[in-house]
Short mmCIF file of C-alpha atoms in Angstrom, two decimals:
data_model
loop_
_atom_site.label_atom_id
_atom_site.label_comp_id
_atom_site.label_asym_id
_atom_site.label_seq_id
_atom_site.Cartn_x
_atom_site.Cartn_y
_atom_site.Cartn_z
CA MET A 1 -28.78 47.48 7.80
CA PRO A 2 -30.21 46.30 4.24
CA ARG A 3 -28.77 45.33 1.23
CA LEU A 4 -25.09 47.13 0.59
CA THR A 5 -24.31 49.03 -2.35
CA LYS A 6 -21.11 50.87 -3.60
CA ARG A 7 -23.11 53.91 -3.73
CA GLN A 8 -23.97 53.65 0.44
CA ILE A 9 -20.42 52.80 1.15
CA ASP A 10 -19.44 55.93 -0.66
CA ALA A 11 -21.30 58.00 1.12
CA LEU A 12 -20.39 55.94 4.84
CA PRO A 13 -18.48 58.80 6.73
CA ALA A 14 -15.40 58.76 8.84
CA ARG A 15 -15.66 58.85 12.58
CA GLU A 16 -13.38 58.87 15.50
CA LYS A 17 -13.70 54.58 15.68
CA GLU A 18 -12.97 52.85 13.23
CA TYR A 19 -16.49 50.78 12.25
CA PHE A 20 -17.89 48.15 9.85
CA VAL A 21 -21.17 47.89 8.04
CA TRP A 22 -22.94 44.47 7.09
CA ASP A 23 -25.04 43.32 4.70
CA ASP A 24 -28.14 41.76 5.24
CA GLN A 25 -28.93 39.80 2.63
CA LEU A 26 -25.59 37.96 2.43
CA LYS A 27 -24.87 37.70 5.76
CA GLY A 28 -20.97 38.10 6.85
CA PHE A 29 -20.24 40.02 3.84
CA GLY A 30 -19.20 43.92 4.86
CA ALA A 31 -17.19 47.09 4.91
CA ARG A 32 -14.82 48.23 7.70
CA VAL A 33 -14.76 52.28 7.94
CA TYR A 34 -11.25 53.60 9.39
CA PRO A 35 -11.36 57.00 10.69
CA ASN A 36 -8.74 58.06 8.18
CA GLY A 37 -11.81 57.72 5.61
CA GLY A 38 -10.48 54.36 4.03
CA LYS A 39 -12.93 51.44 3.48
CA ARG A 40 -11.86 48.00 3.23
CA TYR A 41 -14.20 44.97 2.33
CA VAL A 42 -14.32 42.11 4.69
CA ALA A 43 -15.89 38.69 4.68
CA GLN A 44 -16.52 37.77 8.76
CA THR A 45 -18.53 34.65 10.28
CA PHE A 46 -18.12 31.65 12.91
CA ARG A 47 -16.66 28.88 13.34
CA ARG A 48 -16.27 26.70 16.42
CA GLY A 49 -17.00 29.47 18.94
CA LYS A 50 -14.41 32.04 17.50
CA THR A 51 -15.11 34.62 14.79
CA ILE A 52 -12.88 34.64 11.90
CA ARG A 53 -12.66 37.81 10.07
CA VAL A 54 -10.84 38.11 6.64
CA GLN A 55 -9.86 40.76 4.75
CA ILE A 56 -11.05 41.07 1.34
CA GLY A 57 -9.67 44.29 -0.23
CA ARG A 58 -10.02 48.22 -0.45
CA HIS A 59 -13.21 50.06 -1.15
CA GLY A 60 -12.15 51.61 -4.62
CA VAL A 61 -9.76 49.44 -6.50
CA LEU A 62 -11.65 45.89 -5.54
CA SER A 63 -14.94 46.55 -7.40
CA PHE A 64 -18.57 46.03 -4.97
CA GLU A 65 -19.38 42.75 -6.99
CA GLU A 66 -15.73 41.53 -6.93
CA ALA A 67 -15.68 42.12 -3.45
CA LYS A 68 -18.99 40.12 -2.93
CA ALA A 69 -17.98 37.57 -4.95
CA HIS A 70 -14.96 36.51 -2.98
CA ALA A 71 -17.24 37.16 0.59
CA ARG A 72 -19.40 34.14 -0.44
CA LYS A 73 -16.65 31.84 -1.54
CA ILE A 74 -14.44 32.66 1.64
CA ILE A 75 -17.73 31.94 4.06
CA ALA A 76 -18.02 28.96 1.95
CA ASP A 77 -14.64 27.89 2.70
CA ILE A 78 -14.38 28.71 6.07
CA ASP A 79 -18.33 26.93 6.66
CA GLU A 80 -16.40 24.23 4.88
CA GLY A 81 -13.54 24.14 7.77
CA ARG A 82 -10.56 25.87 6.08
CA ASN A 83 -9.14 29.22 7.74
CA PRO A 84 -7.73 32.25 5.21
CA ASN A 85 -6.25 33.99 7.80
CA GLU A 86 -4.55 30.72 8.83
CA GLU A 87 -3.02 29.51 4.86
CA LYS A 88 -2.17 33.16 4.09
CA GLU A 89 0.03 32.88 7.26
CA ALA A 90 1.64 29.81 6.40
CA GLU A 91 2.37 31.41 3.00
CA ARG A 92 4.10 34.35 4.60
CA LEU A 93 5.97 31.72 6.56
CA SER A 94 6.19 29.10 3.64
CA PRO A 95 10.50 28.44 2.82
CA THR A 96 11.05 29.41 -0.93
CA VAL A 97 11.34 26.16 -3.48
CA ALA A 98 15.31 26.85 -3.59
CA GLU A 99 14.93 27.11 0.44
CA LEU A 100 13.07 23.45 0.10
CA ALA A 101 15.51 21.97 -2.39
CA ASP A 102 18.69 23.08 -0.26
CA ARG A 103 16.78 21.09 2.54
CA PHE A 104 16.14 18.28 0.35
CA LEU A 105 19.55 17.66 -0.96
CA LYS A 106 21.24 17.96 2.77
CA GLU A 107 19.02 15.79 4.24
CA TYR A 108 16.63 13.54 2.58
CA VAL A 109 19.09 12.73 -0.55
CA PRO A 110 22.24 11.28 1.34
CA ALA A 111 20.05 9.63 3.08
CA HIS A 112 17.90 8.16 1.04
CA CYS A 113 19.78 7.77 -2.69
CA LYS A 114 22.33 5.66 -4.30
CA PRO A 115 25.05 7.79 -5.16
CA ARG A 116 24.53 7.53 -9.18
CA THR A 117 20.48 8.81 -8.03
CA ARG A 118 22.27 11.45 -5.67
CA VAL A 119 24.35 13.26 -9.01
CA GLU A 120 21.58 13.29 -11.19
CA TYR A 121 19.17 14.77 -8.53
CA ARG A 122 22.13 17.46 -7.40
CA HIS A 123 21.78 18.28 -11.53
CA ALA A 124 18.28 18.48 -12.01
CA VAL A 125 17.89 20.93 -8.72
CA GLU A 126 20.62 22.60 -9.71
CA ARG A 127 19.93 23.33 -13.46
CA TYR A 128 16.43 23.22 -14.40
CA ILE A 129 15.06 23.53 -11.00
CA MET A 130 16.48 26.19 -8.90
CA PRO A 131 16.48 29.11 -12.15
CA ALA A 132 12.42 28.47 -13.09
CA LEU A 133 10.88 27.62 -9.93
CA GLY A 134 13.07 28.93 -6.73
CA SER A 135 11.75 31.89 -5.77
CA ILE A 136 8.53 30.67 -5.59
CA LYS A 137 6.77 30.05 -1.98
CA VAL A 138 6.66 25.80 -1.34
CA THR A 139 2.64 26.42 -0.20
CA ALA A 140 2.43 28.57 -3.72
CA LEU A 141 3.67 26.36 -6.33
CA GLY A 142 1.09 25.67 -8.10
CA ARG A 143 0.76 22.96 -11.12
CA ASP A 144 0.54 25.88 -13.60
CA ASP A 145 4.20 26.33 -12.63
CA VAL A 146 5.93 22.85 -12.67
CA ALA A 147 3.71 22.15 -15.87
CA ALA A 148 5.16 25.59 -17.96
CA LEU A 149 9.02 23.90 -16.50
CA HIS A 150 8.01 20.49 -17.89
CA HIS A 151 6.76 22.31 -21.39
CA GLU A 152 9.61 25.00 -22.00
CA MET A 153 12.09 21.68 -21.25
CA ARG A 154 9.71 19.40 -24.56
CA GLU A 155 12.91 19.93 -26.69
CA LYS A 156 14.60 17.43 -24.41
CA PRO A 157 11.80 14.83 -23.26
CA TYR A 158 13.87 12.66 -20.96
CA GLN A 159 15.59 15.46 -18.98
CA ALA A 160 11.98 16.51 -18.83
CA ASN A 161 10.16 13.70 -17.32
CA ARG A 162 13.72 13.03 -14.87
CA THR A 163 13.19 16.67 -13.94
CA LEU A 164 8.86 16.41 -12.95
CA GLY A 165 10.54 13.48 -11.36
CA VAL A 166 13.19 15.45 -8.88
CA VAL A 167 10.14 18.20 -8.26
CA SER A 168 7.31 15.57 -7.16
CA LYS A 169 9.89 14.17 -4.59
CA MET A 170 11.11 17.42 -3.68
CA MET A 171 6.71 18.09 -2.97
CA ASN A 172 5.87 14.55 -1.66
CA GLN A 173 8.82 15.12 1.29
CA ALA A 174 7.62 18.95 1.48
CA GLU A 175 4.17 17.08 2.80
CA ALA A 176 6.05 14.76 4.68
CA TRP A 177 7.93 17.77 6.74
CA GLY A 178 4.16 19.90 7.34
CA LEU A 179 5.77 22.47 5.03
CA ARG A 180 2.05 21.91 2.27
CA PRO A 181 -1.10 20.09 2.70
CA ASP A 182 -1.36 16.61 2.17
CA ARG A 183 -1.85 15.01 -1.11
CA SER A 184 -1.30 18.85 -3.32
CA ASN A 185 1.62 17.10 -4.75
CA PRO A 186 1.37 19.73 -7.96
CA CYS A 187 3.09 17.21 -10.15
CA TYR A 188 -0.08 15.59 -10.54
CA HIS A 189 -1.95 15.47 -13.97
CA VAL A 190 1.71 16.54 -15.41
CA ARG A 191 1.72 14.52 -18.16
CA LYS A 192 5.58 12.92 -18.76
CA TYR A 193 6.79 13.02 -22.70
CA LYS A 194 7.51 10.17 -24.78
CA GLU A 195 10.78 8.90 -24.28
CA LYS A 196 12.13 6.80 -27.79
CA LYS A 197 14.08 3.80 -26.43
CA ARG A 198 17.62 3.77 -27.43
CA GLU A 199 18.60 0.31 -28.71
CA ARG A 200 22.38 0.33 -30.11
CA PHE A 201 23.80 -2.45 -30.45
CA LEU A 202 27.02 -3.85 -31.96
CA THR A 203 27.12 -6.36 -35.46
CA THR A 204 29.54 -8.80 -35.97
CA GLU A 205 31.61 -6.25 -37.95
CA GLU A 206 31.54 -3.22 -35.22
CA LEU A 207 32.26 -5.54 -32.91
CA ALA A 208 35.96 -6.63 -35.04
CA ARG A 209 36.66 -3.05 -35.50
CA LEU A 210 35.96 -1.92 -31.36
CA GLY A 211 38.04 -4.96 -30.54
CA LYS A 212 40.90 -3.47 -32.60
CA ALA A 213 40.86 -0.15 -31.13
CA LEU A 214 40.18 -1.58 -27.32
CA ASP A 215 43.92 -3.15 -28.01
CA GLU A 216 45.38 -0.39 -29.36
CA GLU A 217 44.18 1.86 -26.65
CA GLU A 218 45.16 -0.82 -24.17
CA SER A 219 49.12 0.98 -23.59
CA PHE A 220 47.39 4.29 -22.66
CA ALA A 221 44.53 3.49 -20.63
CA PRO A 222 44.77 -0.43 -19.31
CA SER A 223 42.50 0.08 -16.56
CA ALA A 224 39.46 1.33 -18.60
CA VAL A 225 40.52 -0.81 -21.71
CA THR A 226 39.21 -3.76 -19.17
CA ALA A 227 36.28 -1.81 -17.91
CA PHE A 228 35.03 -2.14 -21.25
CA ARG A 229 36.43 -5.74 -21.72
CA LEU A 230 34.11 -6.51 -18.63
CA LEU A 231 31.00 -4.47 -19.86
CA LEU A 232 30.76 -6.39 -23.00
CA TYR A 233 31.37 -9.76 -21.51
CA THR A 234 28.87 -9.56 -18.65
CA GLY A 235 26.52 -6.95 -19.57
CA ALA A 236 26.80 -5.41 -15.93
CA ARG A 237 26.28 -2.15 -15.35
CA LEU A 238 28.85 0.86 -15.49
CA SER A 239 28.67 1.95 -11.61
CA GLU A 240 28.69 -2.10 -10.95
CA ILE A 241 32.13 -2.53 -12.73
CA GLN A 242 33.99 0.70 -12.04
CA THR A 243 33.03 0.10 -8.71
CA LEU A 244 33.87 -3.43 -9.10
CA LYS A 245 36.42 -4.34 -5.87
CA TRP A 246 38.60 -7.63 -5.77
CA GLU A 247 36.78 -9.20 -2.68
CA HIS A 248 33.78 -9.09 -4.80
CA ILE A 249 34.71 -11.87 -7.28
CA ARG A 250 34.09 -15.21 -5.44
CA GLY A 251 34.96 -18.18 -8.12
CA HIS A 252 33.00 -18.23 -11.19
CA ARG A 253 30.73 -15.15 -9.40
CA ILE A 254 30.81 -11.10 -8.70
CA HIS A 255 28.77 -10.94 -5.70
CA LEU A 256 27.62 -7.06 -5.24
CA PRO A 257 26.33 -6.28 -1.87
CA ASP A 258 24.66 -3.12 -3.32
CA SER A 259 23.69 -2.27 -7.34
CA LYS A 260 21.06 -0.16 -8.55
CA THR A 261 18.84 -2.98 -7.28
CA GLY A 262 19.69 -3.95 -4.49
CA ALA A 263 22.75 -6.88 -4.01
CA LYS A 264 23.51 -8.86 -6.87
CA THR A 265 25.27 -11.82 -8.08
CA ILE A 266 26.90 -11.53 -11.82
CA PRO A 267 28.10 -14.42 -13.36
CA LEU A 268 31.51 -14.88 -15.28
CA ASN A 269 32.19 -16.45 -18.07
CA GLY A 270 35.28 -17.34 -20.00
CA PRO A 271 36.11 -14.41 -21.26
CA ALA A 272 35.20 -12.33 -18.42
CA LEU A 273 37.13 -14.42 -16.36
CA GLU A 274 40.31 -14.02 -18.61
CA VAL A 275 40.31 -10.51 -18.55
CA LEU A 276 40.52 -10.47 -14.50
CA ALA A 277 42.97 -12.55 -14.50
CA GLU A 278 45.33 -10.34 -16.73
CA THR A 279 44.19 -7.27 -14.86
CA LYS A 280 46.70 -6.43 -12.93
CA ARG A 281 46.76 -5.98 -9.20
CA ILE A 282 48.29 -2.54 -7.87
CA GLU A 283 48.63 -3.30 -4.08
CA GLY A 284 46.39 -1.25 -1.51
CA ASN A 285 43.71 -0.52 -4.48
CA PRO A 286 40.94 -2.73 -3.22
CA TYR A 287 39.25 -1.81 -7.03
CA VAL A 288 40.17 -3.66 -10.37
CA VAL A 289 39.16 -0.87 -12.07
CA THR A 290 41.43 1.68 -10.51
CA GLY A 291 42.39 5.25 -11.18
CA THR A 292 44.99 7.31 -10.91
CA ALA A 293 44.81 8.30 -7.18
CA ASP A 294 45.64 6.09 -4.60
CA GLY A 295 43.16 2.91 -3.88
CA ALA A 296 40.45 4.98 -5.62
CA HIS A 297 38.67 3.47 -9.11
CA LEU A 298 39.12 5.00 -12.79
CA THR A 299 36.26 7.53 -12.42
CA ASP A 300 36.75 9.03 -15.88
CA LEU A 301 35.73 6.32 -18.71
CA GLN A 302 34.43 8.53 -21.13
CA LYS A 303 36.97 10.11 -22.55
CA PRO A 304 38.58 7.17 -22.90
CA TRP A 305 35.45 5.76 -24.68
CA ARG A 306 35.63 8.35 -27.39
CA ARG A 307 39.03 8.13 -28.00
CA VAL A 308 38.13 4.01 -28.84
CA ARG A 309 34.94 4.58 -30.49
CA LYS A 310 36.09 7.30 -32.69
CA ALA A 311 39.18 5.14 -33.77
CA ALA A 312 36.95 2.02 -34.47
CA GLY A 313 34.36 4.41 -36.23
CA LEU A 314 31.25 3.91 -33.86
CA GLU A 315 31.08 7.58 -32.89
CA ASP A 316 27.14 6.79 -31.75
CA VAL A 317 27.88 4.39 -29.57
CA ARG A 318 27.15 5.18 -25.56
CA ILE A 319 29.51 2.82 -23.24
CA HIS A 320 25.84 1.75 -22.12
CA ASP A 321 25.41 -0.02 -25.49
CA LEU A 322 27.80 -2.30 -24.61
CA ARG A 323 25.27 -3.85 -21.85
CA HIS A 324 22.82 -3.75 -25.02
CA THR A 325 25.06 -5.64 -27.50
CA PHE A 326 25.39 -7.99 -24.46
CA ALA A 327 21.48 -8.80 -24.31
CA SER A 328 20.85 -8.90 -27.72
CA GLU A 329 23.36 -11.10 -28.67
CA ALA A 330 21.60 -13.27 -25.84
CA VAL A 331 18.64 -12.90 -27.27
CA MET A 332 19.40 -13.91 -30.55
CA GLY A 333 20.90 -16.67 -29.52
CA GLY A 334 18.35 -18.44 -28.35
CA GLU A 335 18.11 -17.17 -24.58
CA SER A 336 14.97 -17.13 -22.96
CA LEU A 337 14.23 -13.00 -21.70
CA PRO A 338 13.80 -14.49 -18.42
CA MET A 339 17.02 -16.11 -18.07
CA VAL A 340 18.69 -12.85 -19.85
CA GLY A 341 16.33 -10.77 -17.43
CA ARG A 342 18.41 -12.86 -14.75
CA ILE A 343 22.27 -11.69 -16.05
CA LEU A 344 21.40 -8.49 -16.52
CA GLY A 345 19.61 -8.26 -12.77
CA HIS A 346 16.55 -6.94 -14.02
CA THR A 347 13.44 -6.79 -11.82
CA GLN A 348 10.78 -5.74 -14.10
CA ALA A 349 10.01 -8.51 -16.89
CA GLN A 350 9.28 -5.61 -19.32
CA THR A 351 12.87 -4.28 -19.26
CA THR A 352 13.92 -7.31 -21.06
CA ALA A 353 11.00 -7.56 -23.21
CA ARG A 354 12.55 -4.37 -25.07
CA TYR A 355 15.18 -7.11 -26.74
CA ALA A 356 11.91 -9.51 -27.61
CA HIS A 357 12.22 -8.82 -31.22
CA LEU A 358 15.40 -9.66 -31.23
CA ALA A 359 14.25 -13.41 -31.36
CA ASP A 360 12.72 -13.78 -34.36
CA ASP A 361 16.09 -13.39 -35.39
CA PRO A 362 16.63 -17.22 -35.32
CA LEU A 363 12.94 -17.88 -36.29
CA GLN A 364 14.04 -16.30 -39.63
CA ARG A 365 17.09 -18.16 -39.87
CA ALA A 366 15.08 -21.55 -39.28
CA SER A 367 12.72 -21.11 -41.80
CA GLU A 368 15.53 -19.90 -44.32
CA ARG A 369 16.95 -23.09 -44.10
CA ILE A 370 13.84 -24.94 -43.84
CA ALA A 371 12.51 -22.83 -47.60
CA SER A 372 16.42 -23.32 -48.80
CA SER A 373 16.57 -27.07 -48.42
CA LEU A 374 12.34 -27.44 -50.01
CA LYS A 375 13.86 -25.11 -52.64
CA GLN A 376 16.79 -27.64 -53.16
CA ALA A 377 14.37 -30.85 -53.36
CA MET A 378 12.33 -29.04 -55.73
CA SER A 379 15.07 -28.61 -58.75
CA ASP A 380 16.59 -31.95 -57.85
CA GLN A 381 14.40 -32.79 -61.21
CA GLY A 382 15.24 -36.49 -63.28
CA ASN A 383 17.53 -37.85 -60.21
CA GLU A 384 16.77 -41.40 -60.24
CA GLY A 385 16.91 -43.16 -56.81
CA THR A 386 15.35 -39.93 -55.44
CA GLN A 387 12.98 -40.75 -52.46
CA PRO A 388 9.53 -38.31 -52.17
CA MET A 389 8.98 -35.93 -49.89
CA ALA A 390 6.28 -37.36 -47.01
CA ARG A 391 2.91 -36.49 -47.15
CA ASP A 392 0.37 -36.13 -44.89
CA GLY A 393 -2.65 -38.47 -45.18
#
C-alpha cells in the first residue's frame, strides 16, 4: 500500500480476522484493524532478530499526524536499543515512591546511618516526601516532580535542601536495587537554595546571665545543667555530650568510639573536669547526663534549655550556639583555625573557616593599642627629657 492517509484508514473495512495496513513512506508505521471495526495505530520494527510491535493509540482519538510522529520516535528508540514495551511493563510493575520509602527506611537507613541521621531521614520521608510524591511510580518520578516539591518548600530553604538530599539518596538506592535505570536520578540539576549560616555566640555579658540562670536551674534539672556546661566548656556536639559514658573519659580526654565524624578525642580542660568531678554517678547507669529511666541518658534537653534561656533573656540562643561560643572565643583569643578545627572535630577546613572573620578582633585590639600609644606620645608636648621616637633612616 502507498503512503497512508487518515482518509484511507477511515475507509478500511472490518474483516473476520484482524489485519494490518502499513505505510510505505515510514517503514514500520501502520494501522491495526479489529473484527469489530476498531482501529489502532502501531509502530513495528525488528531488533536482533525479534519483532517489536508497539501500540500507539486509537484512531479517531489520536490524530493521524500525532500517531505518525510517535511512530517515528518509537522506531528510532528501538533502533537505538530501547524496548518501549519492556519499559511500560517495568513501569507497571514498579513500586510507588511510598513503597520505596518504606523499604528504604527499613533496609538501608538502619544499616548505613547514624541514629541522628535516621531520625532526620524518617522526618523528611514522613513529613514531606510521602505526601507529595508517595503515589508516583518510582520509574515515573521525574525532575519536574522533585523540583515542584523543592519549590513548595522554598520558605524553609534548609529543610528543602535536606529533603532534596533524602530523595536523591532514595533514588540512588532505587538504582542499586534495579528499580530505576543507572544514572537516572531525577534530583540531578535541581539547584539547592542558598542557606544563611547562623553564627550566634554569646558575649561576656550574656555569659554572665547564662551562668546565673544555670545556677538557678541546677536544683530542677542537674543533669541538663551538667550537659549545658560541658557543651560550653568543650565545644562538643549535643549528641556527643548527651550520650557520653563514664567509660569514655580517660584522664584529660574524652575518647568517643563513634561520632558524627567517626571516632573522636575531645580534650578536657580544667572547667570541664570540675563539672565532671561535681557530677553524681548513678549506680547502674553508664551515662554522665542521666535520664529518669534506669540506665538511660537524658533525652529531652530542649525543655530545660527553654527555661534557662528565658531566665537569662537569651530566647534566640540555641543549644548549638554554645558550641559556636566556644569556637568564637578560641578564634578571638588567638588560636589558629586548624587548631580550633581539631578541637571541634571538623573534618573539612571550610567548616572552621566560617569563624575566620572573628580573627580580626585581636588585630583590631592591637591596632587600637598602637594608635593610642602614638596619640599619647603626640600629646606629651613640652615634657623635657622626652626621647624622640625612632625613625627609619
